[in-house]
């Protein structure tokens, strides 16, 4: 028990009679539930009854389990609940503390806990169980910071963190029976993760103890040596301390100021840190002890400061006003360093009782105040977040509101997930596996096809939660889906997907341009020269052609042909001339095939469409061609290829205007997707008519993608309606028309043509 008894006995050793903390119960006392009950007197009777039930439940669950020290396991949860009771935490938290290891160790389910103890308590236990599963393994400092944030994000409720800290504190206090290496690992984790969290929450008392215990376990020898040195120094300075104490007490009495003076000694860990950071020997660390002056009212802090500055000379530059400007974790005090009669510097801290409580207990002060009913003192607190926390602990408001508020200020608005190799990644709340994939690498994002979270397959749009282990499955041929844009949360994923899709459009355009140029060249009796960059002759030819066309390279030229910005026949004619200049003649066979073939459809090498063309080929919205319709392609300027039905009036008018823009297109044998056809329906107006139409369409195994109806038709006896239906081909359209005709409400149906 070396350290703890040392810490507890410290003020007494320094200055007997001045300040005494309540005696700590012994290990055996603390372990019994009855002893815990004595510390729960701040709670109403009804709460005690429920807490007793939770205790019985936990006791049964842990029956037959023992700690490394040989004690029954239940002594641990009782001790944890005891620490929470010192903070005056509510009944739900005390119950959760008693049952905090029950789910993990004893196979108790959350449903069981909800049934017996209701959801709020079950949620706390569940939250604690989840935190327990996280183990911090890497040594990187940046990862420690992420890990701390992840813990906070996962806990969501500040009570979970408080119980977890109590749990860790008790484990640290009782590690004596563990193997050296295990002790050291836990101590390291405590120092890196839990002590900073305690600090962030302003729980300075615990923060110091966790640091001190960690130091003892990580560096037992250094700790021992330093402890001895301090003991010696304490003996040497005893006279000095008593003298200062006498002077100070007298000065305050003369000034008529009622104060409480406490002696305080720096922790071993903070002395060790100072020695290491500033490269000092122990003898050079002068300010190992100091005094704390606790006053009733805030203005008295400044009065006390005046009294002390009159008594001894202050050291310039050492005065700090943390009352006017509190530390980020809510800490408030005046600090000053005085030169003692023997020339050694001594630090003094001035604060009110309320500030003292916040300084020692931080966020836990909320429950302490609540128990004391001391709302007025709170008004004096100035810290931004702690002030706002304590402001709302107004009696009239409810505890959940307080917790809500803590959440906003404290818990990060992000999710922290693990890679399969235990690296932590931070993502915005609502992020999905796709966001994660792009955060890893854009290649992973571009090729991801599926995801696993904690070993289970999940949809790519699933929302990730803190603590999830995320694994992405990729496939070489896979590409981003435009639909991802509707659910990704990160700007990175969004821009990468857009970038890829834009490139894809270029690729598709290039492919189309190449097909069209090949077709136009065939009409000249020529074959498309090789596009292989390894073929120097062909390469030079292509480059000349691109330059002639005003493009930087072949790729750009083909894209522009594909998009219709350059006319294929003109480019082909130029190429024919260039080939002729090189001495190449049109090939008779190709020429014959290209011009006089019997079957136009195949010999002209028209462009075949199978629905996979993407943005470069559009089906005209006037006639909405579907497979099976006779079609023609119009190469608009810069808009790519637009396909009309052969009979479309709009298409015919365009053909008359500039016929050289038309190229042959045909449907492929197999389609890769469905198409939309437009259908007009004249029907009787009445109830249930729409349902009849919908049934008819689905009987034909088609889907309605859009319905529009003119407003005036509502009042009349008949109504006209336009449907867009998703179909396979022309035959499928006919089938839909047939089914619609059978419907009694339908008077007439037709396919819409301009
Ligand atoms: Mn535990």
XYZ file of C-alpha atoms and ligand atoms in Angstrom:
755
model
C 0.000 0.000 0.000
C 3.086 2.232 -0.135
C 1.944 5.057 -2.288
C -1.575 5.457 -1.150
C -0.881 5.610 2.521
C 1.931 7.971 1.694
C -0.414 10.269 -0.208
C -3.098 10.099 2.452
C -0.721 10.730 5.292
C 0.965 13.572 3.512
C -0.834 16.593 4.949
C -0.631 15.192 8.446
C 3.089 14.567 8.089
C 3.648 18.067 6.849
C 1.578 19.932 9.372
C -0.240 17.994 12.043
C -3.592 19.326 13.099
C -4.073 21.794 10.279
C -6.104 19.753 7.863
C -7.393 16.241 8.030
C -9.247 14.220 5.436
C -11.814 11.652 6.546
C -10.121 8.336 7.311
C -10.237 5.923 4.378
C -11.932 2.620 5.138
C -9.586 -0.336 5.165
C -9.512 -2.811 2.275
C -11.727 -5.347 4.041
C -14.247 -2.737 5.148
C -14.463 -1.197 1.703
C -15.105 -4.609 0.226
C -18.341 -5.242 2.060
C -21.686 -4.106 0.741
C -22.726 -2.840 4.163
C -19.795 -0.470 4.169
C -20.915 0.769 0.766
C -24.415 1.398 2.108
C -22.953 3.725 4.740
C -21.576 5.872 1.969
C -24.896 5.989 0.106
C -26.846 7.976 2.687
C -27.317 10.819 0.179
C -29.703 8.644 -1.869
C -33.440 8.107 -1.163
C -34.652 4.756 0.274
C -36.192 3.580 -3.006
C -32.819 3.912 -4.716
C -31.100 1.889 -1.989
C -33.544 -0.953 -2.574
C -32.720 -1.058 -6.288
C -29.008 -0.822 -5.577
C -29.321 -3.804 -3.240
C -30.950 -5.774 -6.060
C -28.126 -4.855 -8.408
C -25.631 -5.980 -5.778
C -27.361 -9.341 -5.353
C -27.422 -9.800 -9.110
C -23.717 -9.015 -9.458
C -22.824 -11.150 -6.436
C -24.542 -14.166 -7.980
C -23.007 -13.507 -11.377
C -19.478 -13.385 -9.950
C -19.979 -16.291 -7.551
C -16.933 -18.537 -7.568
C -14.722 -15.931 -9.250
C -11.662 -14.550 -7.507
C -9.277 -11.684 -8.040
C -5.524 -12.145 -8.418
C -5.207 -11.299 -4.716
C -7.439 -14.249 -3.792
C -10.372 -12.101 -2.656
C -13.884 -12.844 -3.965
C -14.386 -10.987 -7.232
C -17.400 -9.023 -5.971
C -15.089 -6.947 -3.753
C -13.919 -5.148 -6.890
C -17.312 -3.900 -8.160
C -18.209 -2.876 -4.606
C -15.035 -0.822 -4.333
C -15.706 0.793 -7.726
C -19.234 1.672 -6.602
C -17.677 3.118 -3.451
C -15.501 5.525 -5.449
C -18.586 6.557 -7.431
C -20.447 7.089 -4.151
C -17.741 9.526 -3.045
C -18.653 11.578 -6.100
C -22.328 11.309 -5.106
C -23.215 9.737 -8.459
C -26.872 8.804 -8.943
C -28.426 5.386 -8.313
C -28.227 4.295 -11.959
C -24.478 4.889 -11.943
C -23.966 3.070 -8.629
C -25.944 0.094 -9.934
C -23.953 0.106 -13.178
C -20.716 0.235 -11.171
C -21.786 -2.849 -9.220
C -22.606 -4.725 -12.425
C -19.873 -3.296 -14.657
C -18.056 -6.599 -15.168
C -21.142 -8.816 -15.189
C -21.777 -8.783 -18.937
C -18.206 -9.394 -19.973
C -17.222 -11.997 -17.412
C -20.458 -13.813 -16.656
C -22.362 -13.963 -19.944
C -25.202 -11.730 -18.763
C -27.075 -10.229 -21.729
C -28.221 -6.656 -22.223
C -31.844 -7.773 -22.620
C -31.658 -9.433 -19.241
C -30.338 -6.228 -17.685
C -33.048 -4.108 -19.335
C -35.746 -6.425 -17.994
C -34.429 -6.402 -14.463
C -32.957 -2.921 -14.090
C -34.458 -0.867 -16.940
C -32.801 0.626 -19.979
C -30.767 3.566 -18.563
C -28.786 1.354 -16.178
C -28.435 -1.379 -18.808
C -27.096 1.228 -21.261
C -24.425 2.264 -18.767
C -23.325 -1.328 -18.201
C -23.330 -1.959 -21.945
C -21.242 1.167 -22.536
C -18.715 0.009 -19.945
C -18.545 -3.446 -21.483
C -17.789 -1.938 -24.894
C -14.987 0.191 -23.461
C -13.550 -2.892 -21.799
C -13.130 -4.564 -25.155
C -10.878 -1.782 -26.398
C -7.250 -2.242 -25.707
C -4.699 0.323 -26.596
C -1.708 -1.328 -28.199
C 0.312 1.073 -30.325
C 3.009 3.352 -29.006
C 2.404 6.343 -31.267
C 1.466 9.516 -29.450
C -0.970 10.625 -32.167
C -2.725 7.294 -31.813
C -3.073 7.771 -28.059
C -4.876 11.047 -28.685
C -7.235 9.363 -31.178
C -7.793 6.523 -28.776
C -8.786 8.911 -25.991
C -11.203 10.655 -28.317
C -12.597 7.322 -29.364
C -13.218 6.338 -25.762
C -15.063 9.581 -25.167
C -17.042 9.238 -28.393
C -18.036 5.697 -27.504
C -18.992 6.458 -23.945
C -21.484 9.146 -24.974
C -22.556 9.452 -21.332
C -20.129 11.078 -18.906
C -21.193 8.644 -16.178
C -19.729 5.788 -18.218
C -16.375 7.565 -18.223
C -16.574 8.271 -14.488
C -17.346 4.635 -13.650
C -14.593 3.529 -16.025
C -12.120 5.824 -14.271
C -13.217 4.478 -10.887
C -12.760 0.944 -12.242
C -9.283 1.759 -13.539
C -8.353 3.505 -10.302
C -9.313 0.516 -8.195
C -7.493 -1.875 -10.522
C -4.385 0.302 -10.345
C -4.575 0.376 -6.550
C -4.760 -3.416 -6.375
C -2.292 -4.598 -9.009
C 0.234 -5.867 -6.511
C -0.527 -9.517 -7.205
C -0.186 -9.330 -10.940
C 2.766 -10.392 -13.076
C 5.298 -7.615 -13.625
C 4.822 -7.328 -17.404
C 1.038 -7.200 -17.191
C 1.225 -4.561 -14.476
C 3.517 -2.506 -16.611
C 1.299 -2.719 -19.672
C -1.778 -1.647 -17.713
C 0.185 1.188 -16.100
C 1.385 2.379 -19.510
C -2.171 2.388 -20.829
C -3.333 4.261 -17.743
C -0.687 6.922 -18.181
C -1.335 7.346 -21.921
C -5.103 7.099 -21.995
C -6.949 7.273 -18.701
C -4.934 9.845 -16.752
C -5.299 12.444 -19.565
C -9.048 11.775 -19.703
C -9.299 12.358 -15.943
C -7.371 15.573 -16.482
C -9.637 16.658 -19.309
C -12.646 16.132 -17.061
C -10.982 18.131 -14.303
C -10.766 15.108 -11.988
C -7.383 16.226 -10.732
C -7.346 14.125 -7.597
C -7.711 10.950 -9.639
C -5.450 12.304 -12.356
C -2.598 12.661 -9.844
C -3.185 9.274 -8.269
C -3.335 7.476 -11.625
C -0.092 9.139 -12.704
C 1.588 8.336 -9.429
C 0.569 4.669 -9.488
C 1.562 4.323 -13.153
C 4.945 5.828 -12.430
C 5.436 3.386 -9.587
C 4.675 0.378 -11.790
C 6.534 1.517 -14.907
C 9.685 2.715 -13.116
C 9.734 1.000 -9.715
C 13.400 1.819 -9.063
C 13.229 5.484 -9.956
C 10.058 5.772 -7.946
C 11.707 4.211 -4.926
C 14.781 6.422 -5.090
C 12.768 9.582 -5.531
C 10.449 8.635 -2.711
C 13.437 8.237 -0.390
C 14.916 11.569 -1.461
C 11.656 13.349 -0.796
C 11.328 11.743 2.611
C 14.736 13.102 3.478
C 13.974 16.557 2.108
C 10.747 16.601 4.041
C 12.658 15.947 7.258
C 15.138 18.707 6.465
C 12.442 21.218 5.689
C 10.133 20.437 8.558
C 11.306 23.419 10.593
C 10.970 25.743 7.658
C 7.455 24.540 6.900
C 6.344 25.024 10.503
C 7.802 28.496 10.547
C 6.067 29.567 7.338
C 2.853 28.058 8.595
C 3.066 30.083 11.857
C 3.824 33.321 9.955
C 0.971 32.787 7.519
C -1.616 31.922 10.168
C -0.666 35.007 12.139
C -0.755 37.288 9.078
C -4.273 36.165 8.188
C -5.440 36.513 11.795
C -4.045 40.074 11.933
C -5.852 40.901 8.677
C -9.081 39.488 10.114
C -9.430 37.035 7.224
C -10.946 33.624 7.927
C -9.065 31.026 5.882
C -8.258 27.360 5.873
C -4.627 26.541 5.156
C -3.569 23.218 3.717
C -0.062 21.987 3.150
C 0.535 20.266 -0.170
C 3.413 18.407 -1.678
C 4.119 17.886 -5.352
C 3.545 14.341 -6.530
C 6.560 12.186 -7.262
C 5.504 11.903 -10.851
C 5.342 15.657 -11.377
C 8.778 16.086 -9.769
C 10.112 13.273 -11.947
C 8.620 14.871 -15.049
C 10.097 18.242 -14.190
C 13.544 16.719 -13.598
C 13.412 14.923 -16.918
C 11.999 17.751 -18.997
C 14.282 20.438 -17.593
C 17.299 18.177 -17.023
C 17.442 18.946 -13.318
C 18.774 16.940 -10.403
C 16.498 16.403 -7.437
C 18.384 19.029 -5.438
C 17.645 21.563 -8.183
C 13.895 21.032 -7.946
C 13.177 23.554 -5.239
C 9.426 23.887 -5.004
C 8.401 20.435 -3.868
C 5.942 21.707 -1.317
C 3.468 24.538 -1.112
C 0.322 25.795 0.579
C -3.296 26.065 -0.367
C -5.470 28.809 1.100
C -9.208 28.151 0.965
C -11.512 31.128 1.553
C -15.282 31.633 1.702
C -15.877 34.210 -1.010
C -14.235 34.898 -4.340
C -13.038 38.469 -3.517
C -11.212 37.070 -0.500
C -8.879 35.198 -2.861
C -7.469 38.564 -3.912
C -7.426 39.815 -0.318
C -5.485 36.717 0.715
C -3.070 37.353 -2.135
C -2.494 40.873 -0.770
C -1.817 39.575 2.721
C 0.750 37.067 1.443
C 2.532 39.571 -0.787
C 2.888 41.816 2.278
C 4.321 38.937 4.280
C 6.983 37.619 1.889
C 8.401 38.912 -1.347
C 6.659 37.466 -4.415
C 8.780 36.067 -7.250
C 8.227 38.209 -10.339
C 6.478 36.536 -13.253
C 5.059 33.691 -11.180
C 1.641 35.161 -10.404
C -1.180 33.539 -12.356
C -4.859 34.470 -12.263
C -6.755 31.301 -13.171
C -9.893 32.831 -11.658
C -10.226 35.469 -14.348
C -8.945 33.062 -16.994
C -9.749 29.469 -15.948
C -7.923 26.501 -17.435
C -9.791 24.661 -20.206
C -10.854 21.906 -17.832
C -12.535 24.363 -15.475
C -9.724 24.779 -12.954
C -9.771 28.090 -11.055
C -7.306 29.504 -8.502
C -4.801 32.286 -7.926
C -1.197 31.082 -7.990
C 1.772 32.950 -6.619
C 5.286 31.975 -5.586
C 6.841 33.665 -2.538
C 10.449 33.750 -1.384
C 10.558 32.094 2.047
C 12.693 33.331 4.955
C 15.408 30.823 3.963
C 15.359 31.926 0.356
C 13.555 28.870 -1.055
C 10.524 29.521 -3.255
C 7.143 28.364 -1.948
C 3.982 28.261 -4.052
C 0.606 29.410 -2.693
C -2.799 28.756 -4.249
C -5.874 30.774 -3.278
C -9.376 29.529 -4.046
C -12.907 29.235 -2.696
C -14.419 25.996 -1.407
C -16.354 25.657 -4.665
C -13.273 26.172 -6.797
C -11.499 23.652 -4.658
C -14.150 21.058 -5.272
C -14.018 21.645 -9.026
C -10.211 21.579 -8.920
C -10.208 18.168 -7.273
C -13.328 16.502 -8.678
C -13.921 18.296 -11.987
C -17.035 17.179 -13.775
C -17.975 15.002 -10.821
C -18.559 18.244 -8.910
C -21.950 18.343 -10.616
C -23.234 15.464 -8.509
C -21.490 16.704 -5.410
C -23.258 20.051 -5.671
C -26.518 18.410 -6.331
C -26.153 16.386 -3.148
C -25.180 19.446 -1.149
C -27.889 21.651 -2.652
C -25.298 24.358 -3.019
C -26.288 26.160 -6.187
C -25.170 29.611 -5.174
C -21.468 28.920 -4.984
C -21.658 27.690 -8.517
C -22.361 31.178 -9.800
C -18.820 32.136 -8.965
C -17.350 29.642 -11.367
C -16.177 31.144 -14.599
C -14.911 28.333 -16.750
C -16.613 28.136 -20.102
C -17.673 24.543 -20.262
C -17.776 23.669 -16.600
C -19.732 26.822 -15.871
C -22.288 25.885 -18.492
C -22.466 22.381 -17.094
C -23.098 23.529 -13.609
C -25.465 26.298 -14.704
C -27.959 23.756 -15.884
C -27.845 21.666 -12.762
C -30.621 23.953 -11.554
C -33.016 21.893 -9.430
C -35.954 22.470 -11.736
C -34.242 20.839 -14.669
C -33.624 17.274 -15.295
C -30.475 15.210 -15.097
C -30.697 13.998 -18.664
C -30.424 17.591 -19.828
C -27.182 17.934 -17.936
C -25.850 14.798 -19.582
C -26.990 16.046 -22.990
C -25.026 19.194 -22.406
C -21.862 17.424 -21.351
C -22.122 15.406 -24.500
C -22.026 18.444 -26.759
C -19.050 20.030 -25.045
C -17.047 16.966 -24.315
C -17.706 14.157 -26.690
C -16.212 14.576 -30.142
C -18.516 14.801 -33.113
C -16.705 12.052 -34.943
C -16.486 8.315 -35.148
C -13.247 6.461 -34.525
C -12.805 3.120 -36.216
C -10.021 0.576 -36.442
C -8.314 -0.771 -39.526
C -7.785 -4.545 -39.460
C -4.229 -3.691 -38.318
C -5.540 -1.729 -35.296
C -4.748 1.712 -36.658
C -7.335 4.279 -35.613
C -9.064 6.398 -38.235
C -11.229 9.412 -37.429
C -14.233 10.033 -39.669
C -17.156 12.451 -39.434
C -20.300 11.135 -37.774
C -22.480 9.267 -40.270
C -19.507 8.123 -42.332
C -19.880 4.873 -44.291
C -17.494 2.094 -45.377
C -17.046 3.979 -48.678
C -15.802 7.060 -46.795
C -13.475 4.797 -44.849
C -12.204 3.141 -48.053
C -11.360 6.517 -49.609
C -9.738 7.644 -46.353
C -7.399 4.642 -46.586
C -6.462 5.220 -50.240
C -8.271 6.384 -53.354
C -7.412 3.055 -55.010
C -9.179 1.203 -52.236
C -12.186 3.488 -52.628
C -12.317 3.190 -56.412
C -12.262 -0.596 -56.284
C -14.295 -1.399 -53.204
C -17.127 -3.839 -53.679
C -18.074 -4.894 -50.167
C -17.317 -4.209 -46.509
C -17.127 -6.081 -43.234
C -17.639 -4.497 -39.843
C -16.407 -6.524 -36.871
C -16.164 -9.517 -39.189
C -19.772 -9.292 -40.429
C -20.690 -8.201 -43.975
C -22.501 -4.848 -44.088
C -23.891 -2.718 -46.926
C -21.514 -0.053 -48.273
C -23.949 2.611 -47.112
C -24.036 1.364 -43.491
C -23.227 3.949 -40.836
C -19.972 3.275 -38.978
C -19.770 3.489 -35.190
C -16.856 4.165 -32.904
C -14.830 1.093 -32.088
C -15.846 -0.767 -35.258
C -13.155 -2.773 -36.983
C -13.680 -2.061 -40.669
C -12.432 -4.176 -43.531
C -12.893 -3.320 -47.214
C -13.083 -5.927 -49.931
C -11.858 -4.750 -53.324
C -11.971 -6.184 -56.832
C -9.651 -5.166 -59.666
C -12.394 -4.549 -62.205
C -14.691 -2.680 -59.843
C -15.430 1.003 -60.265
C -17.225 3.634 -58.171
C -20.975 3.731 -58.373
C -22.598 7.163 -58.937
C -25.201 6.147 -56.317
C -22.466 6.377 -53.654
C -22.615 10.151 -53.994
C -25.987 10.048 -52.268
C -24.619 8.666 -49.009
C -20.910 9.452 -48.596
C -20.112 11.986 -45.873
C -16.537 13.030 -46.500
C -15.522 15.615 -49.079
C -12.595 13.402 -49.991
C -14.784 10.453 -51.006
C -17.168 12.759 -52.848
C -14.477 14.438 -54.951
C -12.672 11.168 -55.670
C -15.867 9.530 -56.912
C -16.673 12.554 -59.086
C -13.154 12.568 -60.478
C -13.354 8.904 -61.372
C -16.739 9.261 -63.038
C -15.488 12.166 -65.116
C -12.526 10.111 -66.301
C -14.880 7.268 -67.037
C -16.973 9.536 -69.236
C -13.816 10.489 -71.136
C -12.924 6.859 -71.604
C -16.384 6.044 -72.864
C -16.278 8.986 -75.253
C -12.912 7.918 -76.539
C -14.157 4.418 -77.207
C -17.162 5.730 -79.086
C -14.994 8.170 -81.060
C -12.732 5.329 -82.091
C -15.683 3.236 -83.292
C -17.074 6.150 -85.288
C -13.750 6.965 -86.881
C -13.285 3.315 -87.839
C -16.725 3.338 -89.441
C -16.005 6.522 -91.410
C -12.620 5.191 -92.561
C -14.195 1.982 -93.807
C -16.381 4.090 -96.058
C -13.092 5.399 -97.551
C -11.875 1.865 -98.016
C -9.348 2.119 -95.188
C -8.788 0.336 -91.922
C -8.191 2.225 -88.686
C -4.405 2.594 -88.207
C -2.970 1.057 -85.069
C -3.337 3.135 -81.897
C -0.415 1.325 -80.313
C 2.169 3.853 -79.138
C 4.893 1.279 -79.909
C 4.154 1.550 -83.633
C 6.219 4.634 -84.585
C 4.765 5.124 -88.075
C 1.147 4.957 -86.971
C 1.941 7.044 -83.905
C 3.394 9.850 -86.038
C 0.372 9.730 -88.303
C -2.075 10.014 -85.393
C -0.094 12.876 -83.906
C -0.173 14.782 -87.227
C -3.900 14.209 -87.464
C -4.468 15.421 -83.904
C -2.436 18.564 -84.597
C -4.362 19.211 -87.766
C -7.587 18.909 -85.776
C -6.265 21.315 -83.135
C -5.953 18.690 -80.389
C -3.014 18.058 -78.099
C -3.086 14.295 -78.516
C -4.954 11.369 -80.033
C -6.909 10.730 -76.841
C -8.342 14.244 -76.924
C -9.187 13.947 -80.633
C -11.044 10.665 -80.158
C -12.945 12.041 -77.152
C -14.047 15.034 -79.232
C -15.162 12.799 -82.080
C -17.074 10.679 -79.574
C -18.739 13.738 -78.108
C -19.613 14.990 -81.611
C -17.437 18.075 -81.422
C -15.506 16.845 -84.451
C -17.210 15.127 -87.341
C -15.877 11.630 -87.952
C -16.270 11.668 -91.737
C -14.228 14.881 -92.076
C -11.456 13.559 -89.825
C -11.520 10.277 -91.778
C -11.231 12.068 -95.117
C -8.205 13.990 -93.835
C -6.649 10.785 -92.684
C -7.309 9.161 -96.054
C -5.404 12.019 -97.723
C -2.514 11.676 -95.286
C -2.369 7.919 -95.938
C -2.502 8.515 -99.676
C 0.411 10.947 -99.356
C 2.308 8.120 -97.698
C 1.460 5.924 -100.650
C -1.313 3.872 -99.065
C -4.251 3.047 -101.320
C -7.751 2.222 -100.307
C -8.281 -1.496 -100.020
C -10.776 -2.721 -102.597
C -12.369 -5.271 -100.317
C -12.855 -2.869 -97.450
C -14.167 -0.287 -99.865
C -16.686 -2.677 -101.319
C -17.798 -3.784 -97.901
C -18.052 -0.225 -96.742
C -20.021 1.151 -99.674
C -21.905 -1.484 -101.489
C -22.528 -4.179 -98.942
C -25.889 -5.892 -99.262
C -26.604 -5.800 -95.572
C -26.174 -2.204 -94.434
C -26.534 -3.052 -90.789
C -23.425 -5.183 -90.507
C -21.171 -4.005 -93.304
C -21.257 -0.354 -92.422
C -19.996 -1.395 -89.023
C -22.585 0.731 -87.329
C -22.354 1.440 -83.650
C -24.069 -1.155 -81.536
C -25.738 -0.161 -78.300
C -26.262 -2.490 -75.380
C -27.177 0.035 -72.691
C -23.725 0.197 -71.118
C -22.603 3.320 -72.991
C -23.064 5.710 -70.098
C -23.337 9.441 -70.588
C -21.991 9.610 -74.155
C -25.070 8.029 -75.688
C -28.461 9.467 -74.870
C -31.856 8.115 -75.849
C -33.960 11.023 -77.093
C -36.715 11.979 -74.653
C -39.129 12.844 -77.479
C -39.510 9.289 -78.767
C -37.793 7.202 -76.031
C -36.500 4.329 -78.187
C -36.313 0.856 -76.678
C -34.555 -2.255 -78.046
C -36.475 -3.587 -81.026
C -37.303 -0.109 -82.374
C -35.605 1.004 -85.598
C -33.169 3.686 -84.550
C -30.837 6.363 -85.932
C -28.013 8.189 -84.220
C -27.625 11.958 -84.325
C -24.185 13.244 -83.433
C -24.944 16.569 -81.799
C -22.197 19.136 -81.353
C -20.596 18.459 -77.998
C -23.487 16.417 -76.660
C -22.409 12.988 -77.759
C -24.673 10.614 -79.652
C -28.430 11.071 -79.389
C -30.569 8.144 -80.498
C -34.042 8.640 -82.007
C -36.465 6.102 -83.367
C -36.414 5.943 -87.173
C -39.964 7.243 -87.337
C -39.491 10.086 -84.842
C -40.674 13.413 -86.304
C -38.133 15.418 -84.326
C -35.374 13.195 -85.661
C -36.629 13.542 -89.247
C -36.567 17.329 -89.075
C -32.985 17.227 -87.791
C -32.011 14.819 -90.568
C -33.340 17.179 -93.218
C -31.323 20.039 -91.731
C -27.885 18.399 -91.442
C -27.804 14.878 -92.714
C -24.002 14.492 -92.364
C -24.484 14.362 -88.590
C -26.354 11.088 -88.755
C -24.705 7.759 -88.234
C -25.967 4.237 -88.213
C -26.732 2.676 -84.859
C -28.258 -0.656 -83.938
C -29.200 -2.567 -80.808
C -26.947 -5.325 -79.604
C -28.394 -8.817 -79.148
C -28.031 -8.718 -75.373
C -28.907 -5.707 -73.269
C -27.213 -4.772 -70.008
C -30.085 -2.784 -68.548
C -33.758 -1.907 -68.902
C -35.122 1.098 -70.828
C -37.864 3.633 -70.363
C -40.835 3.857 -72.684
C -43.525 6.546 -72.566
C -47.163 5.439 -72.582
C -50.375 7.438 -72.718
C -53.549 6.155 -70.996
C -57.100 7.447 -71.344
C -59.214 6.166 -68.466
C -62.395 6.640 -66.542
C -62.037 8.969 -63.594
C -62.787 7.310 -60.301
C -61.643 5.628 -57.154
C -59.078 2.881 -57.358
C -58.278 3.537 -60.996
C -54.633 4.234 -60.305
C -54.338 0.992 -58.403
C -55.801 -0.878 -61.381
C -53.250 0.716 -63.696
C -50.399 -0.128 -61.347
C -51.587 -3.725 -61.066
C -51.828 -4.076 -64.846
C -48.286 -2.775 -65.314
C -46.842 -5.041 -62.663
C -48.765 -8.027 -64.076
C -46.778 -7.378 -67.239
C -43.648 -7.471 -65.032
C -42.752 -3.858 -65.732
C -42.212 -0.962 -63.318
C -43.736 2.487 -63.380
C -40.954 5.047 -62.929
C -43.006 8.211 -63.381
C -46.660 9.266 -63.619
C -47.992 12.620 -64.747
C -51.578 13.747 -65.130
C -52.986 17.063 -66.312
C -54.795 19.098 -63.648
C -57.995 19.760 -65.562
C -58.598 16.072 -66.112
C -59.467 15.638 -62.437
C -62.915 17.212 -62.744
C -63.933 15.357 -65.854
C -65.319 11.902 -66.340
C -62.237 10.728 -68.141
C -58.610 11.432 -67.416
C -55.480 11.279 -69.514
C -52.277 10.140 -67.951
C -48.685 9.675 -69.045
C -46.593 6.841 -67.665
C -42.921 6.150 -67.906
C -42.367 2.444 -67.615
C -39.189 0.516 -67.321
C -39.089 -2.317 -69.884
C -36.754 -4.787 -71.572
C -37.681 -4.072 -75.196
C -40.385 -3.350 -77.776
C -42.165 -6.660 -77.147
C -42.270 -5.896 -73.466
C -43.929 -2.532 -74.236
C -46.543 -4.359 -76.300
C -47.182 -6.707 -73.385
C -47.705 -3.762 -71.011
C -50.125 -2.150 -73.493
C -52.042 -5.429 -73.751
C -52.387 -5.788 -69.977
C -53.516 -2.179 -69.648
C -56.182 -2.636 -72.316
C -57.688 -5.476 -70.295
C -58.219 -3.201 -67.315
C -61.914 -2.153 -67.147
C -61.133 1.479 -66.282
C -58.895 1.942 -69.307
C -60.517 3.314 -72.455
C -57.453 3.646 -74.666
C -53.665 3.177 -74.405
C -50.884 4.086 -76.797
C -47.153 4.526 -76.984
C -46.272 8.223 -77.048
C -44.525 9.510 -80.185
C -43.860 13.086 -81.198
Mn -13.651 -3.886 -13.414
